Every structure is written in structure tokens, then in C-alpha cells.
Amino acid sequence: MEPLANNVFDCALVFEGGGYRGAYTAGIANALLENELLFDYVCGISAGASHTLPDVSRAQNSVTLSVMARDGSEPVGGLGTLLHGKGYFNADYLYEGCIADGFAPFDWDTFVANPARIRIQAFERDSGRTVTFGKADMPNVWEAIKRVRASSTIPGAMKPEPVDGVVLFDGGLGEGAGLPTPMAAHDGFERYLLVATRVEGYRKRQFPPAVRLAVKRVFAAYPEVVNALLSRAERYNQELDHVRELERAGQALVIRPDTMPVRNTTLDTTELEQAYQLGHEQGLRETDRIRAFVRA
């Protein structure tokens, strides 16, 4: 397959995580592809990692998380999968399983042919170290999806799958606390298109005392996880302030949802499809503003 061409080179496309809030931002991601805004660098955390690889493979349907609640051969989550030991989110199916059974095929050839660089982030459970992965860490589709799954593994809600013998959790526990701009900055970028999953004015709140106590008890064997969870709100808000500074300096364009009708744990198909449509409509409306910012 001939190498593909991109048209945005000095601006990083960065996808925030947020579980099934990603159904909304999937619509924005697809609007970018439909309007041939093709970035030479894409990164994401958690659900944002699930947008990153399909964006580079230019597979619009694969970026659409909303349908995942209905049409696959297995349920993607809920009380049933939790009681059967698969976690509230059925990660075995959400990642490797839906590719293996053909429900959500991944275009590996196009992904490889695209010269775009990618970066996704995860958190080492035992050391507390933030780790990132790029194409060099993905020799085949299964190793690639394993790392996307690691980036999305919410402690306690998803069954972790070790990568090279190391247990990894959601990248939102690491640097940036869920906002992926630091990844792109480390790779030399100074301009960012951030596709966010939180509305204007959002600030993350600290856990109430009862939840903080529960976190300490449940993850007592993993103090780095406890520290990351309990400090996440403060760290997220600090990075959010930094993003605001980038916006004021003209270095970042943040596409925040007009509204966010779903939660990170929403599994209702109709609600997720509606969120996707709202995101897609917003993405189309924002196209001219995005194109002017990235100068594509």
C-alpha cells in the first residue's frame, strides 16, 4: 500500500478521555476525517486512545463508540459482566474481542501506511510511572489494541491485561491527569487541537471523605494508585489552567462539547447514539474554525 499524505503538521491532535463520553467526541473525530483534516501527529488517553488509532487508520466507523453498546456478539458491560468477573466494562470484548469477531475490524494496513506519529499513555500500577506508546511499540494489531486497552483500564471497573509483564491502568492517572497535551509537548509540539469531553467551565472535584477512605482500602496494596486517584482532581485542574493559558496565547484550540448528555458509564444505546449525533453536528459546525487554526 502506498504511503498516505497528511495536511496538518505543526499542530497536534489530542483526544481527552472520558469513557462513554467519547461517544460525543467520536462524532467530532469523524467530522475531522470527513473534512480531510488529516493530522501528522495524534495522541490520546483512555477513550481518547480509542479515537487515536482509528483516526490514523482513517476508519470513520471504527471511531464511533456509540454502536458498541448494542450490536456486538457480547455485552460491552453492565452488572451482568461485573457479576461474571469481566468488570463493569467487558474489556476482553471491547478491545480484542470485537476485532476478532469482525464487529469492529481495524484497518491495520492503512494504519501502517499512514506516516502520522501517534502517542497513547498508561500508568504503571506498581511504580506509579507514566508510560507512553507509539507505533514502534505496536508490531501488529493485537499489540496495538493491548496498549489502547491498557490506556483505558479504569481501576476496579475493568480487568487489567499486563503489557510485557507489567500491569497498567488508565493513563488518566498519570501525567496531565487525563488531559493529553503534555504528551504532545514532550514530542516537541507547541500548538494543539484538543478535543475535550467536558463542557465549558468544568472543574474536577475532590472525592468526598467516604470515597477517599474506600480508595485507600480497596487499593491498599498499591500506594501509587491511591496517590494518583486521590490527587487526580488537583492535577487535572492544574493542567486545565495550563490549557487555558495556551488558549490565551493562541497555541491551543479546544473543542469543548456544547452539551454532554451521557456519563462515562452510560451504556444505553439510544443515549449514546444521540450523543454521537450531537458531537458530529458540532464537529461539522466547527470545521471552518478548526481549519483556520491549523491552517490546513
Short mmCIF file of N, CA, C and O in Angstrom, two decimals, residues 58-177:
data_model
loop_
_atom_site.label_atom_id
_atom_site.label_comp_id
_atom_site.label_asym_id
_atom_site.label_seq_id
_atom_site.Cartn_x
_atom_site.Cartn_y
_atom_site.Cartn_z
N ARG A 58 -7.90 6.10 9.47
CA ARG A 58 -8.91 6.80 8.66
C ARG A 58 -10.20 6.00 8.52
O ARG A 58 -10.86 6.03 7.48
N ALA A 59 -10.54 5.29 9.57
CA ALA A 59 -11.74 4.46 9.55
C ALA A 59 -12.82 5.14 10.38
O ALA A 59 -12.85 5.02 11.59
N GLN A 60 -13.72 5.85 9.71
CA GLN A 60 -14.70 6.64 10.44
C GLN A 60 -15.60 5.78 11.31
O GLN A 60 -15.89 6.14 12.45
N ASN A 61 -16.04 4.65 10.80
CA ASN A 61 -16.94 3.82 11.59
C ASN A 61 -16.26 3.28 12.84
O ASN A 61 -16.91 3.09 13.88
N SER A 62 -14.96 3.03 12.76
CA SER A 62 -14.25 2.50 13.92
C SER A 62 -14.09 3.53 15.02
O SER A 62 -13.79 3.19 16.15
N VAL A 63 -14.25 4.80 14.68
CA VAL A 63 -14.13 5.85 15.69
C VAL A 63 -15.44 6.02 16.44
O VAL A 63 -15.50 6.69 17.46
N THR A 64 -16.50 5.39 15.99
CA THR A 64 -17.83 5.57 16.57
C THR A 64 -18.05 4.59 17.71
O THR A 64 -18.33 3.42 17.49
N LEU A 65 -17.90 5.09 18.94
CA LEU A 65 -18.09 4.21 20.09
C LEU A 65 -19.56 3.93 20.37
O LEU A 65 -19.88 2.94 21.03
N SER A 66 -20.46 4.78 19.89
CA SER A 66 -21.85 4.69 20.32
C SER A 66 -22.49 3.34 20.00
O SER A 66 -23.28 2.82 20.78
N VAL A 67 -22.16 2.74 18.86
CA VAL A 67 -22.81 1.49 18.48
C VAL A 67 -22.32 0.32 19.32
O VAL A 67 -22.92 -0.74 19.31
N MET A 68 -21.23 0.50 20.05
CA MET A 68 -20.65 -0.62 20.78
C MET A 68 -21.56 -1.15 21.88
O MET A 68 -21.32 -2.21 22.43
N ALA A 69 -22.59 -0.41 22.23
CA ALA A 69 -23.48 -0.87 23.29
C ALA A 69 -24.53 -1.84 22.80
O ALA A 69 -25.30 -2.35 23.58
N ARG A 70 -24.57 -2.13 21.48
CA ARG A 70 -25.73 -2.90 21.03
C ARG A 70 -25.40 -4.10 20.14
O ARG A 70 -25.91 -5.19 20.37
N ASP A 71 -24.56 -3.95 19.14
CA ASP A 71 -24.58 -4.89 18.04
C ASP A 71 -23.52 -5.98 18.06
O ASP A 71 -23.47 -6.82 17.19
N GLY A 72 -22.63 -5.97 19.04
CA GLY A 72 -21.60 -6.99 19.06
C GLY A 72 -22.12 -8.33 19.53
O GLY A 72 -23.27 -8.48 19.95
N SER A 73 -21.27 -9.34 19.49
CA SER A 73 -21.69 -10.69 19.88
C SER A 73 -21.73 -10.85 21.39
O SER A 73 -22.27 -11.83 21.89
N GLU A 74 -21.14 -9.92 22.14
CA GLU A 74 -21.16 -9.97 23.60
C GLU A 74 -21.56 -8.61 24.15
O GLU A 74 -21.34 -7.59 23.50
N PRO A 75 -22.10 -8.58 25.37
CA PRO A 75 -22.36 -7.28 26.01
C PRO A 75 -21.06 -6.56 26.31
O PRO A 75 -20.04 -7.19 26.60
N VAL A 76 -21.08 -5.24 26.22
CA VAL A 76 -19.86 -4.48 26.46
C VAL A 76 -19.70 -4.08 27.91
O VAL A 76 -18.65 -3.56 28.30
N GLY A 77 -20.71 -4.34 28.72
CA GLY A 77 -20.57 -4.02 30.13
C GLY A 77 -21.90 -4.01 30.84
O GLY A 77 -22.94 -4.34 30.28
N GLY A 78 -21.84 -3.65 32.13
CA GLY A 78 -23.02 -3.62 32.95
C GLY A 78 -22.90 -4.58 34.13
O GLY A 78 -21.87 -5.22 34.35
N LEU A 79 -23.99 -4.69 34.87
CA LEU A 79 -23.99 -5.52 36.06
C LEU A 79 -23.71 -6.99 35.73
O LEU A 79 -23.02 -7.69 36.47
N GLY A 80 -24.23 -7.45 34.58
CA GLY A 80 -24.04 -8.86 34.21
C GLY A 80 -22.57 -9.20 34.02
O GLY A 80 -22.08 -10.22 34.52
N THR A 81 -21.84 -8.37 33.29
CA THR A 81 -20.42 -8.66 33.08
C THR A 81 -19.64 -8.50 34.37
O THR A 81 -18.67 -9.22 34.61
N LEU A 82 -20.06 -7.57 35.23
CA LEU A 82 -19.39 -7.39 36.52
C LEU A 82 -19.53 -8.65 37.37
O LEU A 82 -18.56 -9.13 37.97
N LEU A 83 -20.76 -9.20 37.42
CA LEU A 83 -21.00 -10.40 38.23
C LEU A 83 -20.29 -11.62 37.69
O LEU A 83 -20.00 -12.56 38.43
N HIS A 84 -19.98 -11.62 36.39
CA HIS A 84 -19.27 -12.75 35.79
C HIS A 84 -17.75 -12.55 35.78
O HIS A 84 -17.03 -13.27 35.11
N GLY A 85 -17.28 -11.57 36.52
CA GLY A 85 -15.86 -11.39 36.69
C GLY A 85 -15.16 -10.71 35.53
O GLY A 85 -13.92 -10.72 35.46
N LYS A 86 -15.94 -10.09 34.63
CA LYS A 86 -15.33 -9.43 33.48
C LYS A 86 -15.18 -7.92 33.66
O LYS A 86 -14.65 -7.25 32.78
N GLY A 87 -15.66 -7.41 34.80
CA GLY A 87 -15.59 -5.98 35.05
C GLY A 87 -16.86 -5.29 34.60
O GLY A 87 -17.65 -5.83 33.82
N TYR A 88 -17.06 -4.06 35.10
CA TYR A 88 -18.23 -3.30 34.67
C TYR A 88 -18.17 -3.06 33.17
O TYR A 88 -19.19 -3.08 32.48
N PHE A 89 -16.97 -2.81 32.66
CA PHE A 89 -16.75 -2.76 31.22
C PHE A 89 -16.08 -4.06 30.80
O PHE A 89 -15.05 -4.45 31.36
N ASN A 90 -16.66 -4.74 29.84
CA ASN A 90 -16.16 -6.03 29.37
C ASN A 90 -14.97 -5.79 28.43
O ASN A 90 -15.10 -5.85 27.21
N ALA A 91 -13.81 -5.54 29.03
CA ALA A 91 -12.64 -5.15 28.24
C ALA A 91 -12.21 -6.24 27.26
O ALA A 91 -11.71 -5.94 26.18
N ASP A 92 -12.39 -7.50 27.64
CA ASP A 92 -11.99 -8.59 26.73
C ASP A 92 -12.69 -8.46 25.38
O ASP A 92 -12.11 -8.74 24.33
N TYR A 93 -13.95 -8.02 25.42
CA TYR A 93 -14.67 -7.86 24.16
C TYR A 93 -14.50 -6.48 23.56
O TYR A 93 -14.37 -6.34 22.33
N LEU A 94 -14.48 -5.45 24.39
CA LEU A 94 -14.40 -4.09 23.89
C LEU A 94 -13.16 -3.83 23.04
O LEU A 94 -13.17 -2.98 22.15
N TYR A 95 -12.11 -4.58 23.29
CA TYR A 95 -10.86 -4.34 22.59
C TYR A 95 -10.55 -5.52 21.65
O TYR A 95 -10.95 -5.51 20.50
N GLU A 96 -9.90 -6.56 22.14
CA GLU A 96 -9.53 -7.66 21.24
C GLU A 96 -10.75 -8.39 20.66
O GLU A 96 -10.76 -8.76 19.48
N GLY A 97 -11.78 -8.60 21.48
CA GLY A 97 -12.89 -9.45 21.06
C GLY A 97 -13.66 -8.94 19.87
O GLY A 97 -13.98 -9.69 18.94
N CYS A 98 -13.97 -7.65 19.86
CA CYS A 98 -14.80 -7.11 18.77
C CYS A 98 -14.02 -7.02 17.46
O CYS A 98 -14.62 -6.95 16.38
N ILE A 99 -12.70 -7.03 17.54
CA ILE A 99 -11.89 -7.09 16.32
C ILE A 99 -11.83 -8.53 15.82
O ILE A 99 -12.00 -8.81 14.63
N ALA A 100 -11.64 -9.47 16.76
CA ALA A 100 -11.52 -10.88 16.38
C ALA A 100 -12.79 -11.40 15.73
O ALA A 100 -12.72 -12.20 14.78
N ASP A 101 -13.97 -10.95 16.21
CA ASP A 101 -15.21 -11.49 15.64
C ASP A 101 -15.71 -10.67 14.44
O ASP A 101 -16.76 -10.96 13.88
N GLY A 102 -14.96 -9.64 14.06
CA GLY A 102 -15.30 -8.88 12.87
C GLY A 102 -16.29 -7.75 13.08
O GLY A 102 -16.62 -7.03 12.13
N PHE A 103 -16.76 -7.55 14.31
CA PHE A 103 -17.74 -6.49 14.56
C PHE A 103 -17.13 -5.11 14.33
O PHE A 103 -17.74 -4.24 13.72
N ALA A 104 -15.91 -4.91 14.80
CA ALA A 104 -15.25 -3.62 14.64
C ALA A 104 -13.85 -3.86 14.06
O ALA A 104 -12.86 -3.73 14.76
N PRO A 105 -13.76 -4.23 12.79
CA PRO A 105 -12.45 -4.54 12.20
C PRO A 105 -11.54 -3.32 12.20
O PRO A 105 -12.00 -2.18 12.09
N PHE A 106 -10.25 -3.57 12.33
CA PHE A 106 -9.27 -2.49 12.33
C PHE A 106 -8.43 -2.59 11.07
O PHE A 106 -7.89 -3.64 10.76
N ASP A 107 -8.32 -1.47 10.35
CA ASP A 107 -7.58 -1.44 9.09
C ASP A 107 -6.10 -1.25 9.38
O ASP A 107 -5.57 -0.14 9.35
N TRP A 108 -5.44 -2.35 9.64
CA TRP A 108 -4.02 -2.31 10.02
C TRP A 108 -3.16 -1.79 8.87
O TRP A 108 -2.21 -1.03 9.10
N ASP A 109 -3.46 -2.18 7.65
CA ASP A 109 -2.64 -1.77 6.52
C ASP A 109 -2.65 -0.25 6.36
O ASP A 109 -1.60 0.37 6.11
N THR A 110 -3.82 0.37 6.50
CA THR A 110 -3.90 1.82 6.38
C THR A 110 -3.19 2.49 7.55
O THR A 110 -2.50 3.51 7.38
N PHE A 111 -3.36 1.94 8.73
CA PHE A 111 -2.69 2.46 9.92
C PHE A 111 -1.17 2.50 9.71
O PHE A 111 -0.51 3.50 10.00
N VAL A 112 -0.62 1.42 9.17
CA VAL A 112 0.83 1.34 8.94
C VAL A 112 1.25 2.29 7.83
O VAL A 112 2.31 2.92 7.89
N ALA A 113 0.42 2.40 6.78
CA ALA A 113 0.77 3.24 5.63
C ALA A 113 0.72 4.73 5.96
O ALA A 113 1.37 5.53 5.29
N ASN A 114 -0.02 5.08 6.99
CA ASN A 114 -0.12 6.49 7.37
C ASN A 114 1.16 6.87 8.12
O ASN A 114 1.48 6.30 9.16
N PRO A 115 1.90 7.88 7.64
CA PRO A 115 3.15 8.27 8.31
C PRO A 115 2.94 9.02 9.61
O PRO A 115 3.92 9.34 10.30
N ALA A 116 1.70 9.30 9.97
CA ALA A 116 1.43 10.06 11.19
C ALA A 116 2.02 9.36 12.41
O ALA A 116 1.94 8.14 12.55
N ARG A 117 2.58 10.16 13.30
CA ARG A 117 3.02 9.64 14.59
C ARG A 117 1.84 9.59 15.55
O ARG A 117 0.93 10.41 15.46
N ILE A 118 1.87 8.64 16.45
CA ILE A 118 0.84 8.56 17.48
C ILE A 118 1.50 8.43 18.84
O ILE A 118 2.68 8.07 18.96
N ARG A 119 0.73 8.72 19.87
CA ARG A 119 1.17 8.52 21.24
C ARG A 119 -0.05 8.27 22.10
O ARG A 119 -1.05 8.98 22.01
N ILE A 120 0.00 7.21 22.91
CA ILE A 120 -1.04 6.96 23.90
C ILE A 120 -0.36 6.72 25.24
O ILE A 120 0.81 6.35 25.30
N GLN A 121 -1.09 6.91 26.31
CA GLN A 121 -0.49 6.93 27.65
C GLN A 121 -1.17 5.95 28.58
O GLN A 121 -2.39 5.76 28.54
N ALA A 122 -0.37 5.34 29.47
CA ALA A 122 -0.89 4.47 30.52
C ALA A 122 -0.12 4.74 31.81
O ALA A 122 0.83 5.53 31.84
N PHE A 123 -0.53 4.05 32.87
CA PHE A 123 0.02 4.28 34.21
C PHE A 123 0.43 2.94 34.80
O PHE A 123 -0.38 2.01 34.85
N GLU A 124 1.67 2.82 35.22
CA GLU A 124 2.14 1.57 35.82
C GLU A 124 1.60 1.43 37.24
O GLU A 124 1.85 2.29 38.10
N ARG A 125 0.89 0.35 37.47
CA ARG A 125 0.22 0.14 38.76
C ARG A 125 1.21 0.14 39.93
O ARG A 125 0.96 0.77 40.97
N ASP A 126 2.31 -0.56 39.79
CA ASP A 126 3.20 -0.77 40.94
C ASP A 126 4.20 0.37 41.15
O ASP A 126 4.53 0.69 42.29
N SER A 127 4.67 0.98 40.07
CA SER A 127 5.68 2.02 40.21
C SER A 127 5.11 3.43 40.21
O SER A 127 5.76 4.37 40.65
N GLY A 128 3.90 3.59 39.66
CA GLY A 128 3.33 4.92 39.53
C GLY A 128 3.91 5.70 38.37
O GLY A 128 3.65 6.91 38.24
N ARG A 129 4.64 5.03 37.52
CA ARG A 129 5.29 5.71 36.40
C ARG A 129 4.31 5.90 35.25
O ARG A 129 3.52 5.02 34.93
N THR A 130 4.37 7.07 34.61
CA THR A 130 3.62 7.33 33.39
C THR A 130 4.39 6.76 32.22
O THR A 130 5.59 7.03 32.06
N VAL A 131 3.75 5.93 31.40
CA VAL A 131 4.40 5.36 30.23
C VAL A 131 3.61 5.74 28.99
O VAL A 131 2.39 5.91 29.04
N THR A 132 4.32 5.90 27.88
CA THR A 132 3.66 6.21 26.62
C THR A 132 4.09 5.20 25.56
O THR A 132 5.17 4.62 25.65
N PHE A 133 3.23 5.02 24.57
CA PHE A 133 3.48 4.08 23.49
C PHE A 133 3.26 4.77 22.15
O PHE A 133 2.36 5.60 22.00
N GLY A 134 4.09 4.41 21.18
CA GLY A 134 3.94 4.87 19.82
C GLY A 134 3.90 3.70 18.87
O GLY A 134 3.82 2.53 19.28
N LYS A 135 3.98 3.97 17.59
CA LYS A 135 3.89 2.91 16.59
C LYS A 135 5.01 1.88 16.75
O LYS A 135 4.81 0.69 16.46
N ALA A 136 6.17 2.31 17.20
CA ALA A 136 7.29 1.38 17.36
C ALA A 136 6.99 0.29 18.38
O ALA A 136 7.61 -0.78 18.35
N ASP A 137 6.03 0.55 19.27
CA ASP A 137 5.64 -0.43 20.29
C ASP A 137 4.49 -1.32 19.82
O ASP A 137 3.97 -2.12 20.61
N MET A 138 4.11 -1.19 18.55
CA MET A 138 2.92 -1.86 18.03
C MET A 138 3.26 -2.64 16.77
O MET A 138 2.94 -2.21 15.66
N PRO A 139 3.91 -3.80 16.90
CA PRO A 139 4.31 -4.56 15.72
C PRO A 139 3.15 -5.21 14.98
O PRO A 139 3.29 -5.62 13.82
N ASN A 140 2.01 -5.33 15.63
CA ASN A 140 0.83 -5.92 14.99
C ASN A 140 -0.41 -5.36 15.66
O ASN A 140 -0.33 -4.65 16.68
N VAL A 141 -1.56 -5.67 15.09
CA VAL A 141 -2.80 -5.09 15.58
C VAL A 141 -3.08 -5.48 17.03
O VAL A 141 -3.57 -4.68 17.82
N TRP A 142 -2.71 -6.70 17.42
CA TRP A 142 -3.03 -7.17 18.77
C TRP A 142 -2.20 -6.45 19.82
O TRP A 142 -2.70 -6.12 20.90
N GLU A 143 -0.93 -6.20 19.50
CA GLU A 143 -0.10 -5.44 20.43
C GLU A 143 -0.56 -4.00 20.51
O GLU A 143 -0.48 -3.36 21.56
N ALA A 144 -1.05 -3.47 19.39
CA ALA A 144 -1.57 -2.10 19.39
C ALA A 144 -2.81 -2.00 20.27
O ALA A 144 -2.92 -1.10 21.14
N ILE A 145 -3.76 -2.91 20.07
CA ILE A 145 -5.02 -2.85 20.82
C ILE A 145 -4.78 -3.14 22.30
O ILE A 145 -5.44 -2.57 23.17
N LYS A 146 -3.81 -3.99 22.60
CA LYS A 146 -3.48 -4.27 24.01
C LYS A 146 -3.08 -2.98 24.72
O LYS A 146 -3.44 -2.74 25.87
N ARG A 147 -2.36 -2.12 24.03
CA ARG A 147 -1.91 -0.86 24.64
C ARG A 147 -3.04 0.16 24.73
O ARG A 147 -3.09 0.93 25.69
N VAL A 148 -3.93 0.15 23.77
CA VAL A 148 -5.12 1.00 23.88
C VAL A 148 -5.95 0.56 25.08
O VAL A 148 -6.42 1.39 25.87
N ARG A 149 -6.10 -0.73 25.24
CA ARG A 149 -6.84 -1.25 26.38
C ARG A 149 -6.18 -0.84 27.70
O ARG A 149 -6.86 -0.41 28.64
N ALA A 150 -4.85 -0.94 27.76
CA ALA A 150 -4.14 -0.55 28.98
C ALA A 150 -4.39 0.92 29.30
O ALA A 150 -4.62 1.29 30.46
N SER A 151 -4.38 1.76 28.28
CA SER A 151 -4.60 3.19 28.48
C SER A 151 -5.98 3.49 29.02
O SER A 151 -6.19 4.54 29.63
N SER A 152 -6.91 2.56 28.85
CA SER A 152 -8.31 2.77 29.20
C SER A 152 -8.75 2.00 30.44
O SER A 152 -9.93 2.09 30.81
N THR A 153 -7.86 1.25 31.07
CA THR A 153 -8.26 0.33 32.14
C THR A 153 -8.50 1.07 33.45
O THR A 153 -7.56 1.39 34.19
N ILE A 154 -9.75 1.35 33.74
CA ILE A 154 -10.14 2.04 34.96
C ILE A 154 -9.97 1.09 36.14
O ILE A 154 -10.54 -0.01 36.15
N PRO A 155 -9.21 1.48 37.16
CA PRO A 155 -9.01 0.59 38.31
C PRO A 155 -10.33 0.19 38.95
O PRO A 155 -11.17 1.03 39.25
N GLY A 156 -10.52 -1.11 39.11
CA GLY A 156 -11.73 -1.61 39.75
C GLY A 156 -12.91 -1.82 38.83
O GLY A 156 -13.82 -2.57 39.16
N ALA A 157 -12.89 -1.18 37.65
CA ALA A 157 -14.02 -1.29 36.73
C ALA A 157 -13.71 -2.16 35.53
O ALA A 157 -14.63 -2.61 34.85
N MET A 158 -12.43 -2.38 35.27
CA MET A 158 -12.01 -3.18 34.12
C MET A 158 -10.91 -4.14 34.53
O MET A 158 -10.07 -3.81 35.37
N LYS A 159 -10.94 -5.30 33.91
CA LYS A 159 -9.90 -6.30 34.18
C LYS A 159 -8.62 -5.89 33.47
O LYS A 159 -8.60 -5.74 32.25
N PRO A 160 -7.52 -5.68 34.22
CA PRO A 160 -6.28 -5.27 33.56
C PRO A 160 -5.63 -6.41 32.79
O PRO A 160 -5.76 -7.58 33.16
N GLU A 161 -4.96 -6.04 31.70
CA GLU A 161 -4.23 -7.00 30.88
C GLU A 161 -2.77 -6.55 30.87
O GLU A 161 -2.46 -5.49 30.33
N PRO A 162 -1.86 -7.33 31.47
CA PRO A 162 -0.46 -6.89 31.52
C PRO A 162 0.14 -6.69 30.13
O PRO A 162 -0.20 -7.39 29.18
N VAL A 163 1.01 -5.71 30.03
CA VAL A 163 1.76 -5.45 28.81
C VAL A 163 3.23 -5.69 29.13
O VAL A 163 3.78 -5.03 30.01
N ASP A 164 3.82 -6.67 28.45
CA ASP A 164 5.22 -7.05 28.72
C ASP A 164 5.43 -7.35 30.20
O ASP A 164 6.45 -6.98 30.80
N GLY A 165 4.44 -8.01 30.82
CA GLY A 165 4.54 -8.42 32.21
C GLY A 165 4.25 -7.34 33.23
O GLY A 165 4.32 -7.59 34.43
N VAL A 166 3.90 -6.15 32.78
CA VAL A 166 3.64 -5.03 33.69
C VAL A 166 2.15 -4.70 33.67
O VAL A 166 1.55 -4.54 32.60
N VAL A 167 1.55 -4.60 34.85
CA VAL A 167 0.13 -4.25 34.94
C VAL A 167 -0.02 -2.74 34.79
O VAL A 167 0.61 -1.96 35.52
N LEU A 168 -0.86 -2.34 33.85
CA LEU A 168 -1.07 -0.94 33.55
C LEU A 168 -2.52 -0.55 33.79
O LEU A 168 -3.44 -1.35 33.57
N PHE A 169 -2.70 0.69 34.23
CA PHE A 169 -4.04 1.24 34.43
C PHE A 169 -4.23 2.46 33.53
O PHE A 169 -3.33 2.90 32.82
N ASP A 170 -5.43 3.01 33.62
CA ASP A 170 -5.85 4.16 32.83
C ASP A 170 -4.80 5.27 32.83
O ASP A 170 -4.31 5.69 33.88
N GLY A 171 -4.48 5.76 31.64
CA GLY A 171 -3.49 6.81 31.52
C GLY A 171 -3.89 8.11 32.20
O GLY A 171 -3.03 8.97 32.46
N GLY A 172 -5.18 8.26 32.52
CA GLY A 172 -5.62 9.45 33.23
C GLY A 172 -5.07 9.57 34.63
O GLY A 172 -5.15 10.65 35.24
N LEU A 173 -4.50 8.48 35.15
CA LEU A 173 -3.86 8.55 36.46
C LEU A 173 -2.47 9.16 36.38
O LEU A 173 -1.89 9.54 37.40
N GLY A 174 -1.91 9.24 35.19
CA GLY A 174 -0.55 9.70 35.02
C GLY A 174 -0.44 11.19 34.77
O GLY A 174 -1.32 11.97 35.16
N GLU A 175 0.63 11.58 34.10
CA GLU A 175 0.89 12.98 33.85
C GLU A 175 -0.27 13.62 33.07
O GLU A 175 -0.80 13.03 32.14
N GLY A 176 -0.65 14.82 33.49
CA GLY A 176 -1.77 15.50 32.86
C GLY A 176 -3.11 15.13 33.43
O GLY A 176 -4.10 15.79 33.15
N ALA A 177 -3.15 14.03 34.21
CA ALA A 177 -4.37 13.60 34.91
C ALA A 177 -5.56 13.40 33.99
O ALA A 177 -6.71 13.53 34.40
#
